[in-house]
Coordinates of C-alpha atoms in Angstrom, one line a residue:
Chain A
M1 CA 52.6 -154.4 -56.3
K2 CA 49.3 -153.4 -54.8
R3 CA 48.2 -149.8 -55.6
D4 CA 46.4 -148.2 -52.8
E5 CA 44.6 -144.9 -52.9
T6 CA 46.8 -142.8 -50.7
I7 CA 45.4 -139.3 -51.3
K8 CA 41.8 -138.5 -52.1
V9 CA 40.7 -135.0 -53.0
M10 CA 37.0 -134.1 -52.9
G11 CA 35.4 -130.9 -54.1
L12 CA 38.6 -129.0 -53.3
D13 CA 38.8 -125.2 -53.9
T14 CA 42.3 -123.8 -53.5
G15 CA 43.5 -120.2 -53.2
Y16 CA 44.5 -117.6 -50.8
L17 CA 42.7 -116.4 -47.7
D18 CA 43.2 -112.8 -46.7
R19 CA 41.7 -111.0 -43.9
K20 CA 39.3 -109.2 -46.2
H21 CA 38.8 -111.3 -49.3
T22 CA 39.5 -114.8 -50.6
T23 CA 41.1 -115.4 -53.9
V24 CA 40.0 -118.6 -55.4
I25 CA 42.6 -120.1 -57.9
T26 CA 41.1 -123.4 -58.8
R27 CA 37.6 -124.8 -58.1
D28 CA 36.1 -128.2 -57.4
I29 CA 39.0 -130.6 -57.8
N30 CA 38.1 -134.3 -57.5
A31 CA 41.0 -136.7 -57.9
S32 CA 43.1 -139.3 -56.2
L33 CA 46.7 -140.4 -56.0
F34 CA 47.8 -144.0 -55.8
S35 CA 50.9 -145.6 -54.3
G36 CA 53.4 -147.1 -56.7
E37 CA 52.5 -144.5 -59.3
L38 CA 54.2 -141.4 -60.7
T39 CA 51.6 -138.7 -61.2
C40 CA 52.4 -135.4 -63.0
L41 CA 50.6 -132.2 -62.5
L42 CA 50.5 -130.3 -65.8
G43 CA 49.1 -126.9 -66.6
P44 CA 50.0 -123.5 -68.1
N45 CA 51.6 -120.8 -66.0
G46 CA 49.2 -119.3 -63.5
A47 CA 46.8 -122.3 -63.6
G48 CA 47.5 -122.9 -59.9
K49 CA 49.8 -125.8 -59.8
S50 CA 51.9 -124.5 -56.9
T51 CA 48.8 -123.4 -55.0
L52 CA 47.4 -126.9 -55.4
L53 CA 50.6 -128.5 -54.2
K54 CA 50.9 -126.2 -51.3
T55 CA 47.3 -127.0 -50.3
L56 CA 47.9 -130.7 -50.5
T57 CA 51.0 -130.4 -48.3
A58 CA 49.2 -128.2 -45.7
F59 CA 51.2 -125.1 -46.4
L60 CA 48.0 -123.4 -47.3
P61 CA 44.5 -124.1 -45.9
P62 CA 41.9 -125.4 -48.4
L63 CA 39.2 -122.9 -49.1
K64 CA 36.5 -125.7 -49.5
G65 CA 36.3 -129.4 -49.8
D66 CA 38.2 -132.4 -48.2
I67 CA 41.6 -133.9 -48.5
L68 CA 42.1 -137.4 -47.2
I69 CA 45.5 -138.8 -46.7
E70 CA 45.6 -142.5 -46.0
D71 CA 41.9 -142.2 -45.2
R72 CA 42.4 -139.5 -42.6
P73 CA 41.5 -135.8 -43.1
L74 CA 44.6 -133.6 -43.7
D75 CA 43.7 -131.2 -41.0
S76 CA 43.6 -134.0 -38.4
Y77 CA 47.3 -134.5 -38.8
S78 CA 49.7 -132.7 -36.4
E79 CA 52.9 -131.2 -37.9
S80 CA 55.0 -134.0 -36.7
D81 CA 52.5 -136.7 -37.9
L82 CA 52.4 -135.2 -41.3
A83 CA 56.1 -135.1 -41.5
K84 CA 56.1 -138.9 -41.4
V85 CA 53.6 -139.1 -44.3
I86 CA 54.4 -136.5 -46.8
G87 CA 58.0 -135.5 -47.9
V88 CA 58.4 -132.4 -50.1
V89 CA 61.0 -131.1 -52.6
L90 CA 60.4 -127.5 -53.3
T91 CA 61.3 -125.1 -56.1
E92 CA 62.8 -122.5 -53.8
R93 CA 66.6 -122.6 -54.1
L94 CA 68.2 -123.5 -50.8
N95 CA 70.2 -120.8 -49.3
I96 CA 72.4 -122.9 -47.0
N97 CA 76.1 -122.8 -46.7
N98 CA 78.6 -125.0 -44.9
M99 CA 76.3 -127.9 -44.6
S100 CA 77.4 -131.2 -46.1
V101 CA 75.2 -133.5 -48.2
D102 CA 75.3 -136.0 -45.5
E103 CA 74.0 -133.5 -42.9
L104 CA 71.3 -132.2 -45.2
V105 CA 70.0 -135.6 -46.1
G106 CA 70.2 -136.4 -42.3
M107 CA 67.8 -133.5 -41.7
G108 CA 65.2 -135.8 -43.3
R109 CA 65.4 -137.9 -40.2
S110 CA 64.3 -135.0 -37.9
P111 CA 60.7 -136.3 -37.5
Y112 CA 62.1 -139.5 -36.0
T113 CA 65.0 -138.2 -33.9
G114 CA 64.6 -137.1 -30.3
F115 CA 64.8 -133.8 -28.6
W116 CA 68.5 -133.3 -29.3
G117 CA 68.4 -134.5 -32.9
H118 CA 70.8 -137.3 -32.2
M119 CA 70.8 -140.0 -34.9
S120 CA 70.7 -143.7 -34.1
D121 CA 72.4 -146.4 -36.1
Y122 CA 69.1 -147.0 -37.9
D123 CA 68.8 -143.3 -38.8
R124 CA 72.3 -143.4 -40.3
K125 CA 71.5 -146.5 -42.3
V126 CA 68.4 -144.9 -43.8
V127 CA 70.5 -141.8 -44.7
A128 CA 73.1 -143.9 -46.4
E129 CA 70.5 -146.0 -48.3
S130 CA 68.7 -142.8 -49.4
I131 CA 71.9 -141.3 -50.7
S132 CA 72.8 -144.6 -52.6
L133 CA 69.3 -144.9 -54.1
V134 CA 69.6 -141.5 -55.6
G135 CA 73.1 -142.3 -56.8
I136 CA 75.0 -139.5 -55.1
D137 CA 77.4 -141.6 -52.9
G138 CA 80.3 -139.6 -54.4
L139 CA 78.9 -136.3 -53.0
R140 CA 78.4 -137.3 -49.4
G141 CA 81.1 -135.1 -47.9
R142 CA 80.6 -132.2 -50.3
M143 CA 79.2 -128.8 -49.1
V144 CA 75.8 -128.1 -50.5
Q145 CA 76.8 -124.7 -51.9
T146 CA 79.4 -126.4 -54.2
L147 CA 76.8 -128.6 -55.9
S148 CA 75.2 -128.0 -59.4
D149 CA 71.4 -127.5 -59.6
G150 CA 70.9 -131.1 -60.7
E151 CA 73.0 -132.5 -57.9
R152 CA 71.2 -130.3 -55.4
Q153 CA 67.8 -131.5 -56.6
K154 CA 69.0 -135.1 -56.1
V155 CA 70.1 -134.2 -52.6
M156 CA 66.7 -132.9 -51.8
I157 CA 65.1 -136.0 -53.2
A158 CA 67.4 -138.1 -51.0
K159 CA 66.3 -135.9 -48.0
A160 CA 62.6 -136.7 -48.9
L161 CA 63.5 -140.4 -49.1
A162 CA 65.3 -140.3 -45.7
Q163 CA 62.0 -138.9 -44.3
E164 CA 60.6 -142.4 -45.1
T165 CA 57.2 -141.0 -46.1
P166 CA 54.8 -143.0 -48.3
V167 CA 54.0 -139.8 -50.3
I168 CA 56.6 -137.5 -51.9
F169 CA 55.5 -134.2 -53.5
L170 CA 57.8 -132.3 -55.7
D171 CA 57.2 -128.7 -57.1
E172 CA 58.9 -128.5 -60.5
P173 CA 61.8 -130.7 -59.7
T174 CA 63.1 -130.5 -63.3
A175 CA 63.1 -126.7 -63.6
F176 CA 66.5 -125.1 -64.2
L177 CA 68.0 -128.4 -65.3
D178 CA 69.4 -129.4 -68.7
Y179 CA 67.6 -132.0 -70.8
P180 CA 69.7 -135.1 -69.8
S181 CA 69.4 -134.1 -66.1
K182 CA 65.6 -133.7 -66.5
V183 CA 65.3 -137.2 -67.9
E184 CA 67.6 -138.5 -65.2
I185 CA 65.5 -137.0 -62.4
M186 CA 62.2 -138.2 -63.9
L187 CA 63.5 -141.7 -64.4
L188 CA 64.8 -141.7 -60.8
L189 CA 61.4 -140.6 -59.5
Q190 CA 59.7 -143.3 -61.6
K191 CA 62.1 -145.9 -60.2
L192 CA 61.3 -144.7 -56.6
S193 CA 57.5 -145.1 -57.2
R194 CA 58.1 -148.6 -58.6
E195 CA 60.7 -150.0 -56.2
K196 CA 59.6 -148.3 -53.0
N197 CA 55.9 -148.3 -53.8
K198 CA 55.8 -144.5 -53.1
T199 CA 53.1 -142.1 -54.2
V200 CA 55.1 -139.6 -56.3
F201 CA 53.3 -136.4 -57.3
L202 CA 55.1 -133.6 -59.1
S203 CA 54.3 -130.5 -61.1
T204 CA 56.3 -129.8 -64.2
H205 CA 56.4 -127.8 -67.4
D206 CA 58.1 -130.5 -69.3
L207 CA 55.0 -131.8 -71.1
E208 CA 56.5 -134.3 -73.4
L209 CA 58.7 -135.8 -70.8
A210 CA 55.8 -136.1 -68.4
L211 CA 53.6 -137.7 -71.0
Q212 CA 56.2 -140.4 -71.7
I213 CA 57.1 -141.2 -68.1
A214 CA 54.0 -140.5 -66.0
D215 CA 51.6 -143.2 -65.0
K216 CA 48.8 -140.7 -64.5
V217 CA 48.5 -137.0 -65.5
W218 CA 46.5 -134.3 -63.8
L219 CA 45.7 -131.6 -66.3
L220 CA 45.0 -128.3 -64.5
D221 CA 43.3 -125.3 -66.1
K222 CA 41.2 -122.6 -64.7
P223 CA 38.1 -123.0 -66.8
H224 CA 38.2 -126.8 -66.7
G225 CA 39.5 -127.6 -63.3
V226 CA 41.4 -130.9 -63.1
T227 CA 41.2 -133.7 -65.7
V228 CA 42.8 -136.9 -64.7
G229 CA 43.9 -139.8 -66.9
T230 CA 46.7 -141.9 -68.2
P231 CA 48.8 -140.1 -70.8
E232 CA 47.2 -142.3 -73.5
E233 CA 43.7 -141.5 -72.5
L234 CA 44.3 -137.8 -72.4
A235 CA 46.1 -137.8 -75.7
L236 CA 43.4 -139.8 -77.4
N237 CA 40.4 -138.0 -76.0
G238 CA 41.9 -134.7 -77.1
A239 CA 42.2 -133.2 -73.6
I240 CA 45.9 -132.5 -74.1
S241 CA 45.3 -130.8 -77.5
T242 CA 42.6 -128.6 -75.9
Y243 CA 44.8 -127.6 -73.0
F244 CA 48.0 -126.7 -74.7
Q245 CA 47.2 -126.1 -78.4
R246 CA 47.8 -122.6 -79.6
D247 CA 48.1 -121.0 -83.0
G248 CA 51.3 -122.3 -84.4
L249 CA 51.5 -125.3 -82.1
A250 CA 50.0 -128.8 -82.7
F251 CA 50.0 -132.0 -80.7
D252 CA 51.0 -135.1 -82.5
I253 CA 48.9 -137.7 -80.7
E254 CA 50.7 -140.8 -82.1
N255 CA 54.2 -139.7 -81.0
R256 CA 53.1 -137.7 -78.0
L257 CA 55.1 -134.7 -79.2
F258 CA 54.3 -131.1 -79.9
K259 CA 54.9 -129.8 -83.4
I260 CA 55.7 -126.2 -84.1
L261 CA 53.8 -125.3 -87.2
G262 CA 55.4 -121.9 -87.7
L263 CA 53.5 -118.7 -88.4
K264 CA 50.7 -118.8 -90.9
Chain B
M1 CA 85.6 -130.3 -41.0
S2 CA 86.5 -133.5 -39.2
R3 CA 85.3 -134.3 -35.7
S4 CA 88.8 -134.3 -34.3
S5 CA 89.8 -130.9 -35.6
T6 CA 86.5 -129.5 -34.3
V7 CA 87.3 -130.8 -30.9
I8 CA 90.8 -129.3 -31.1
L9 CA 89.5 -125.9 -32.2
M10 CA 87.0 -126.0 -29.4
G11 CA 89.8 -126.8 -26.9
L12 CA 91.9 -123.9 -28.2
L13 CA 88.9 -121.6 -27.7
G14 CA 88.7 -122.9 -24.1
I15 CA 92.4 -122.3 -23.5
S16 CA 92.2 -118.8 -25.0
I17 CA 89.4 -118.0 -22.4
A18 CA 91.5 -119.3 -19.6
G19 CA 94.6 -117.4 -20.9
F20 CA 92.7 -114.1 -21.4
F21 CA 91.1 -114.5 -18.0
I22 CA 94.4 -114.9 -16.2
L23 CA 95.8 -111.9 -18.2
N24 CA 92.8 -109.9 -17.1
L25 CA 93.7 -110.6 -13.5
L26 CA 97.4 -109.9 -14.0
L27 CA 97.4 -106.8 -16.0
G28 CA 96.2 -103.4 -15.0
S29 CA 97.2 -99.9 -14.1
V30 CA 98.5 -101.2 -10.7
H31 CA 101.2 -103.9 -10.8
I32 CA 100.5 -106.8 -8.4
P33 CA 102.9 -109.7 -8.3
V34 CA 101.6 -113.1 -9.5
D35 CA 102.2 -114.8 -6.1
D36 CA 100.1 -112.3 -4.3
I37 CA 97.3 -112.6 -6.8
I38 CA 97.2 -116.4 -6.3
G39 CA 97.3 -115.8 -2.6
I40 CA 94.4 -113.4 -2.7
L41 CA 92.3 -115.7 -4.9
L42 CA 93.0 -118.7 -2.5
G43 CA 91.8 -116.6 0.4
R44 CA 95.1 -116.1 2.1
D45 CA 95.1 -112.9 4.1
D46 CA 98.4 -111.2 3.4
G47 CA 97.5 -107.9 4.7
N48 CA 97.6 -105.8 1.6
M49 CA 94.0 -104.6 1.6
I50 CA 94.5 -102.4 -1.5
W51 CA 95.6 -105.3 -3.6
R52 CA 92.9 -107.5 -2.2
N53 CA 90.3 -104.9 -3.1
I54 CA 91.6 -104.4 -6.6
I55 CA 91.6 -108.1 -7.4
L56 CA 88.4 -109.2 -5.6
K57 CA 86.3 -106.1 -6.1
S58 CA 87.5 -105.0 -9.5
R59 CA 89.5 -107.3 -11.7
L60 CA 87.8 -110.6 -10.8
P61 CA 84.1 -109.4 -11.1
Q62 CA 85.0 -107.4 -14.3
S63 CA 86.5 -110.5 -15.9
L64 CA 83.6 -112.7 -15.0
T65 CA 81.1 -110.2 -16.2
A66 CA 83.0 -109.7 -19.5
M67 CA 83.1 -113.5 -20.0
M68 CA 79.4 -114.0 -19.4
A69 CA 78.3 -110.9 -21.3
G70 CA 80.4 -111.9 -24.3
A71 CA 79.0 -115.5 -24.3
G72 CA 75.5 -114.2 -24.0
L73 CA 75.7 -111.6 -26.8
A74 CA 77.4 -114.1 -29.1
V75 CA 74.7 -116.8 -28.6
S76 CA 72.0 -114.2 -28.9
G77 CA 73.5 -112.9 -32.2
L78 CA 73.7 -116.5 -33.6
L79 CA 70.1 -117.1 -32.7
M80 CA 69.0 -113.9 -34.5
Q81 CA 71.1 -114.6 -37.6
T82 CA 69.5 -118.1 -37.9
V83 CA 65.9 -117.2 -37.2
F84 CA 66.0 -114.3 -39.6
R85 CA 68.3 -116.1 -42.1
N86 CA 70.2 -112.7 -42.3
P87 CA 73.9 -112.5 -41.8
L88 CA 73.5 -108.8 -40.6
A89 CA 71.1 -109.6 -37.8
G90 CA 72.5 -109.1 -34.3
P91 CA 71.1 -108.6 -30.9
S92 CA 70.4 -105.0 -31.6
V93 CA 68.3 -105.4 -34.7
L94 CA 65.0 -106.2 -33.1
G95 CA 65.1 -103.1 -31.1
I96 CA 65.5 -105.1 -27.9
S97 CA 68.6 -103.2 -26.8
S98 CA 66.9 -99.9 -27.8
G99 CA 64.1 -101.1 -25.5
A100 CA 66.6 -101.4 -22.7
S101 CA 68.0 -98.0 -23.5
L102 CA 64.4 -96.6 -23.4
G103 CA 63.8 -98.1 -20.1
V104 CA 67.0 -96.6 -18.7
A105 CA 66.4 -93.3 -20.3
C106 CA 62.9 -93.1 -18.8
V107 CA 64.2 -93.7 -15.3
V108 CA 67.5 -91.8 -15.5
L109 CA 66.2 -88.8 -17.4
L110 CA 62.8 -88.5 -15.8
S111 CA 63.9 -89.0 -12.2
G112 CA 65.5 -85.6 -12.1
S113 CA 62.7 -83.6 -13.7
I114 CA 59.8 -85.4 -11.9
G115 CA 61.1 -86.7 -8.6
G116 CA 63.4 -83.8 -8.1
V117 CA 66.2 -86.2 -7.2
A118 CA 68.8 -87.0 -9.9
L119 CA 69.1 -90.8 -9.9
S120 CA 72.7 -90.5 -10.9
K121 CA 73.5 -89.4 -7.3
L122 CA 71.8 -92.3 -5.6
G123 CA 74.6 -94.9 -5.6
V124 CA 73.6 -98.6 -5.3
I125 CA 69.9 -98.0 -5.3
G126 CA 70.3 -96.0 -8.5
E127 CA 72.3 -98.9 -10.0
V128 CA 69.7 -101.5 -9.2
T129 CA 67.0 -99.2 -10.5
I130 CA 68.8 -98.8 -13.8
T131 CA 69.3 -102.5 -14.2
L132 CA 65.7 -103.2 -13.5
S133 CA 64.5 -100.5 -15.9
A134 CA 66.7 -101.8 -18.6
I135 CA 65.2 -105.3 -18.2
V136 CA 61.7 -104.1 -18.0
G137 CA 62.2 -101.9 -21.1
S138 CA 63.7 -104.7 -23.2
L139 CA 61.2 -107.3 -22.1
L140 CA 58.3 -105.0 -23.0
I141 CA 59.8 -104.4 -26.5
M142 CA 60.4 -108.2 -26.8
A143 CA 56.8 -108.9 -25.9
L144 CA 55.7 -106.5 -28.6
I145 CA 58.0 -108.2 -31.1
A146 CA 56.8 -111.7 -30.0
F147 CA 53.2 -110.5 -30.5
V148 CA 54.1 -109.1 -34.0
A149 CA 55.9 -112.4 -34.8
Q150 CA 52.6 -114.3 -34.4
K151 CA 50.8 -111.9 -36.7
V152 CA 53.1 -111.5 -39.6
R153 CA 54.2 -114.3 -42.0
G154 CA 57.6 -113.3 -43.4
N155 CA 60.8 -113.0 -41.6
V156 CA 61.8 -109.8 -43.5
T157 CA 58.6 -108.1 -42.4
L158 CA 59.4 -109.0 -38.8
L159 CA 63.0 -107.8 -39.1
I160 CA 61.8 -104.4 -40.5
M161 CA 59.2 -104.1 -37.7
G162 CA 62.0 -104.6 -35.2
V163 CA 64.1 -102.0 -36.8
M164 CA 61.2 -99.5 -36.8
I165 CA 60.4 -100.2 -33.2
G166 CA 64.1 -99.5 -32.5
Y167 CA 63.8 -96.1 -34.3
I168 CA 60.7 -95.2 -32.3
A169 CA 62.4 -96.0 -29.0
N170 CA 65.4 -93.9 -30.0
A171 CA 63.2 -91.0 -31.0
I172 CA 61.5 -91.1 -27.6
I173 CA 64.9 -91.1 -25.9
G174 CA 65.8 -88.1 -28.0
V175 CA 62.7 -86.2 -26.7
L176 CA 63.4 -87.3 -23.1
K177 CA 67.0 -86.0 -23.4
F178 CA 65.7 -82.6 -24.6
F179 CA 63.8 -82.1 -21.3
S180 CA 66.5 -83.5 -18.9
A181 CA 69.1 -82.0 -16.7
E182 CA 72.6 -82.1 -17.9
E183 CA 74.0 -84.4 -15.3
D184 CA 71.3 -86.9 -15.9
I185 CA 72.0 -86.9 -19.6
R186 CA 75.7 -87.5 -18.8
A187 CA 74.8 -90.5 -16.6
Y188 CA 72.7 -91.9 -19.4
V189 CA 75.4 -91.4 -22.1
I190 CA 78.0 -93.1 -19.9
W191 CA 75.6 -96.0 -19.4
G192 CA 75.2 -96.1 -23.2
L193 CA 79.0 -96.5 -23.8
G194 CA 78.9 -100.0 -22.4
S195 CA 81.1 -101.3 -19.6
F196 CA 81.9 -104.6 -17.9
S197 CA 82.9 -102.8 -14.7
R198 CA 79.7 -101.0 -14.0
V199 CA 78.4 -104.1 -12.3
S200 CA 79.5 -104.0 -8.7
G201 CA 79.6 -106.2 -5.6
G202 CA 76.6 -108.4 -5.1
Q203 CA 75.2 -107.5 -8.5
T204 CA 78.0 -109.4 -10.2
S205 CA 76.9 -112.7 -8.6
V206 CA 73.3 -112.0 -9.6
F207 CA 74.3 -111.3 -13.2
I208 CA 76.5 -114.4 -13.4
I209 CA 73.9 -116.7 -11.9
L210 CA 71.3 -115.3 -14.3
M211 CA 73.5 -116.0 -17.3
L212 CA 74.4 -119.5 -16.0
L213 CA 70.7 -120.2 -15.9
L214 CA 69.9 -118.6 -19.3
L215 CA 72.8 -119.8 -21.5
P216 CA 72.0 -123.5 -21.2
V217 CA 68.4 -122.8 -22.4
S218 CA 69.8 -122.0 -25.9
F219 CA 71.2 -125.5 -26.1
F220 CA 67.7 -126.9 -26.1
L221 CA 67.1 -125.1 -29.4
I222 CA 69.9 -126.8 -31.4
K223 CA 67.6 -129.1 -33.4
T224 CA 65.1 -126.3 -34.0
L225 CA 67.8 -123.9 -35.2
N226 CA 69.2 -126.5 -37.6
L227 CA 65.7 -127.1 -39.1
L228 CA 65.2 -123.3 -39.4
L229 CA 68.3 -123.2 -41.6
L230 CA 66.4 -125.1 -44.3
G231 CA 63.8 -122.3 -44.6
D232 CA 60.3 -122.2 -43.2
S233 CA 58.7 -124.6 -45.8
Y234 CA 61.2 -127.4 -45.5
A235 CA 61.3 -127.0 -41.7
K236 CA 57.5 -127.2 -41.5
N237 CA 57.5 -130.3 -43.7
L238 CA 60.0 -131.8 -41.3
G239 CA 57.5 -131.4 -38.5
L240 CA 58.6 -128.1 -37.0
N241 CA 55.9 -125.7 -35.7
I242 CA 57.4 -122.6 -37.2
K243 CA 55.5 -120.0 -35.1
R244 CA 56.3 -121.7 -31.8
A245 CA 59.9 -122.2 -32.9
R246 CA 60.3 -118.5 -33.8
L247 CA 58.8 -117.4 -30.5
W248 CA 61.2 -119.6 -28.6
V249 CA 64.3 -118.5 -30.5
I250 CA 63.4 -114.8 -30.3
G251 CA 62.4 -115.1 -26.7
C252 CA 65.7 -116.9 -25.7
S253 CA 67.8 -114.4 -27.7
G254 CA 65.8 -111.4 -26.4
V255 CA 66.1 -112.3 -22.7
L256 CA 69.9 -112.8 -23.1
V257 CA 70.3 -109.4 -24.6
A258 CA 68.0 -107.8 -22.1
V259 CA 70.0 -109.1 -19.1
V260 CA 73.4 -108.3 -20.6
T261 CA 72.3 -104.8 -21.7
A262 CA 70.8 -104.2 -18.3
Y263 CA 74.1 -104.9 -16.5
C264 CA 76.7 -103.8 -19.1
G265 CA 74.9 -101.2 -21.2
P266 CA 74.4 -101.7 -24.9
V267 CA 77.6 -103.5 -25.9
V268 CA 77.7 -103.5 -29.6
F269 CA 79.3 -105.7 -32.2
L270 CA 80.2 -108.9 -30.3
G271 CA 76.8 -110.4 -31.1
L272 CA 77.1 -109.7 -34.8
A273 CA 80.8 -110.6 -35.2
V274 CA 81.4 -113.8 -33.1
P275 CA 79.0 -116.1 -35.0
H276 CA 80.7 -115.0 -38.3
I277 CA 84.1 -115.7 -36.9
C278 CA 83.1 -119.1 -35.6
R279 CA 81.5 -120.1 -38.9
G280 CA 84.7 -119.0 -40.6
L281 CA 86.8 -121.1 -38.2
F282 CA 84.6 -124.2 -38.0
H283 CA 83.3 -124.3 -41.7
T284 CA 79.9 -125.6 -40.6
S285 CA 76.4 -124.3 -40.0
N286 CA 75.5 -127.2 -37.7
H287 CA 74.4 -125.5 -34.4
A288 CA 75.5 -128.5 -32.4
V289 CA 79.0 -127.1 -33.2
I290 CA 78.5 -123.5 -33.9
L291 CA 76.4 -122.7 -30.8
P292 CA 79.0 -123.9 -28.2
A293 CA 81.7 -122.3 -30.4
S294 CA 80.0 -118.9 -30.4
L295 CA 79.5 -119.2 -26.6
L296 CA 83.2 -119.8 -26.1
G297 CA 84.3 -117.4 -28.8
G298 CA 82.1 -114.6 -27.4
A299 CA 83.6 -115.1 -23.9
S300 CA 87.1 -115.1 -25.3
L301 CA 86.7 -112.0 -27.4
A302 CA 85.0 -110.1 -24.7
L303 CA 87.9 -110.9 -22.3
L304 CA 90.3 -109.7 -25.0
C305 CA 88.4 -106.5 -25.5
N306 CA 88.3 -105.9 -21.8
L307 CA 92.0 -106.5 -21.6
I308 CA 92.7 -103.9 -24.3
A309 CA 90.3 -101.4 -22.7
R310 CA 92.4 -101.7 -19.5
M311 CA 95.8 -101.6 -21.1
P312 CA 98.2 -99.3 -19.3
G313 CA 97.8 -95.8 -20.6
F314 CA 94.0 -96.1 -21.1
E315 CA 93.5 -96.6 -17.3
G316 CA 90.2 -98.3 -17.8
A317 CA 88.8 -95.2 -19.3
L318 CA 88.4 -96.6 -22.8
P319 CA 84.7 -97.4 -23.5
V320 CA 84.2 -101.1 -24.2
N321 CA 82.1 -100.3 -27.3
S322 CA 85.0 -98.6 -29.1
V323 CA 87.2 -101.6 -28.4
T324 CA 84.7 -104.3 -29.4
A325 CA 84.3 -102.6 -32.8
L326 CA 88.0 -101.8 -33.3
V327 CA 89.0 -105.4 -32.5
G328 CA 85.9 -107.2 -33.9
A329 CA 85.5 -105.4 -37.3
P330 CA 89.0 -106.2 -38.7
V331 CA 88.6 -109.9 -37.6
V332 CA 85.3 -110.2 -39.4
M333 CA 86.7 -108.6 -42.5
W334 CA 89.7 -111.0 -42.4
V335 CA 87.4 -113.9 -42.1
L336 CA 85.2 -112.8 -45.0
F337 CA 88.2 -112.2 -47.2
N338 CA 89.7 -115.5 -46.5
K339 CA 86.8 -117.7 -47.1
R340 CA 85.7 -119.4 -50.2
K341 CA 83.0 -117.9 -52.4
N342 CA 79.5 -118.2 -51.2
D343 CA 80.5 -119.2 -47.8
V344 CA 78.6 -116.7 -45.6

């Protein structure tokens, strides 16, 4: 499948703009995302992963630089246009009750439905397909508040799929999950990027998992900015070791695993 | 909940409205036979002017007012609870009803000391003035809130701002009371007790027409409200302009409260309770269901409260506010006890 450059970031500074002062979190990011690829954003706590994701999804304005989405500047998109290009899955735990999985995934169709939010046959078909693709057919009638964290995450991914966007951004989709569920979600996202040619971009703390599954990795660190490469490249050129190595922790390049050395 | 049981429940709410409405016409301190009531309503002139007056000038307008006010407050409360994602939000939280009270207090309490004429003695002109001042007061506060809503990001901040504005309004009312004549204070306190019968004659039709125009507006917000349930970030990602949506929902809710408060005084509790009761009954958050349900439920509960306030023995003297709380609070508690964990 053809891999197109869907998102291009040039000279981007991210951070928060207050009335009086600006807080810059990360400086001068230059990188791109491609369709059909699963890209992981890695970095220590406080490196600015969430801030970067929020900036790329237009929740935060960029402090400097340009973001091109499908060759159009991000700020030229209206809210409703952007809703058809980027779908998001957030870390914030949903606080919704008495809404069924079907209804919640159906909300993903809102950018396409009319004034009253009435769903056409096509809308229903997309919702059903999204639910099947994520493998939660058995949960369709369940209320959202009765689901486990992993199930809920899959529902939100199905919502993003129902949105039919070429790009899906996920902020730590594997946090709060047990290991098998983490692997399941990552494999699911990999499958979506392959089968649906989606651009999938996610932040995560699960280094080893990311290095084994991701097509590309963005390493984010305050002093270095963003370093982009395939997991092999980054492992071999020592970038990963520099980013994450601490006293008592070593990166085994061959197996892409971290080793705890113990205290000296 | 399946589609058919939703329809059935909706139908039951509708029937309860009709039932309570008829009971409101039938029952009262003066006994009037059913035949004569039907005759009077159909416009037959049977000669008994007293009965005619009781039905057409008291019971009928009062029932219609209660129905509309209940519907308006319930819808307004639902909108507030959704936009602030707070189950304790109600029409009074944003200080909008305090705004109405402030408007009324200014006019009622100051008229005596400044104009030299106590407004409470002016009859119909006084009534119209009170209504207008309540609307002006609440709309001013609402404009202030809407302005603040554009400036602050978080919903909690906005909620606290609203509560603070309410406190300020109440404080000013306190100061005004201190300088006012006793009879004016009495008039103000009575207005504050809330009543569906204060509205008289031609004013009833104005109130009902206003509500019939305003209530349907809330139905245009169903998709917006459902998106707001997901939280600001998801809603924005699904193409919703959050600031504009907030403004519309608060505006719609505020105008409903303003009008109801202007005509009936600050009626408490219905706006808070009815959405909870409806969520408990219908087991859904979908506004396409819960909005019409709240509208019907509000009308039904207000009619029931009005009926109780007029029970023989009370002679219509029982303030509506006492009844709404006494009837509504246990119902809400029953709903909360009976529902599954995490259902709110």
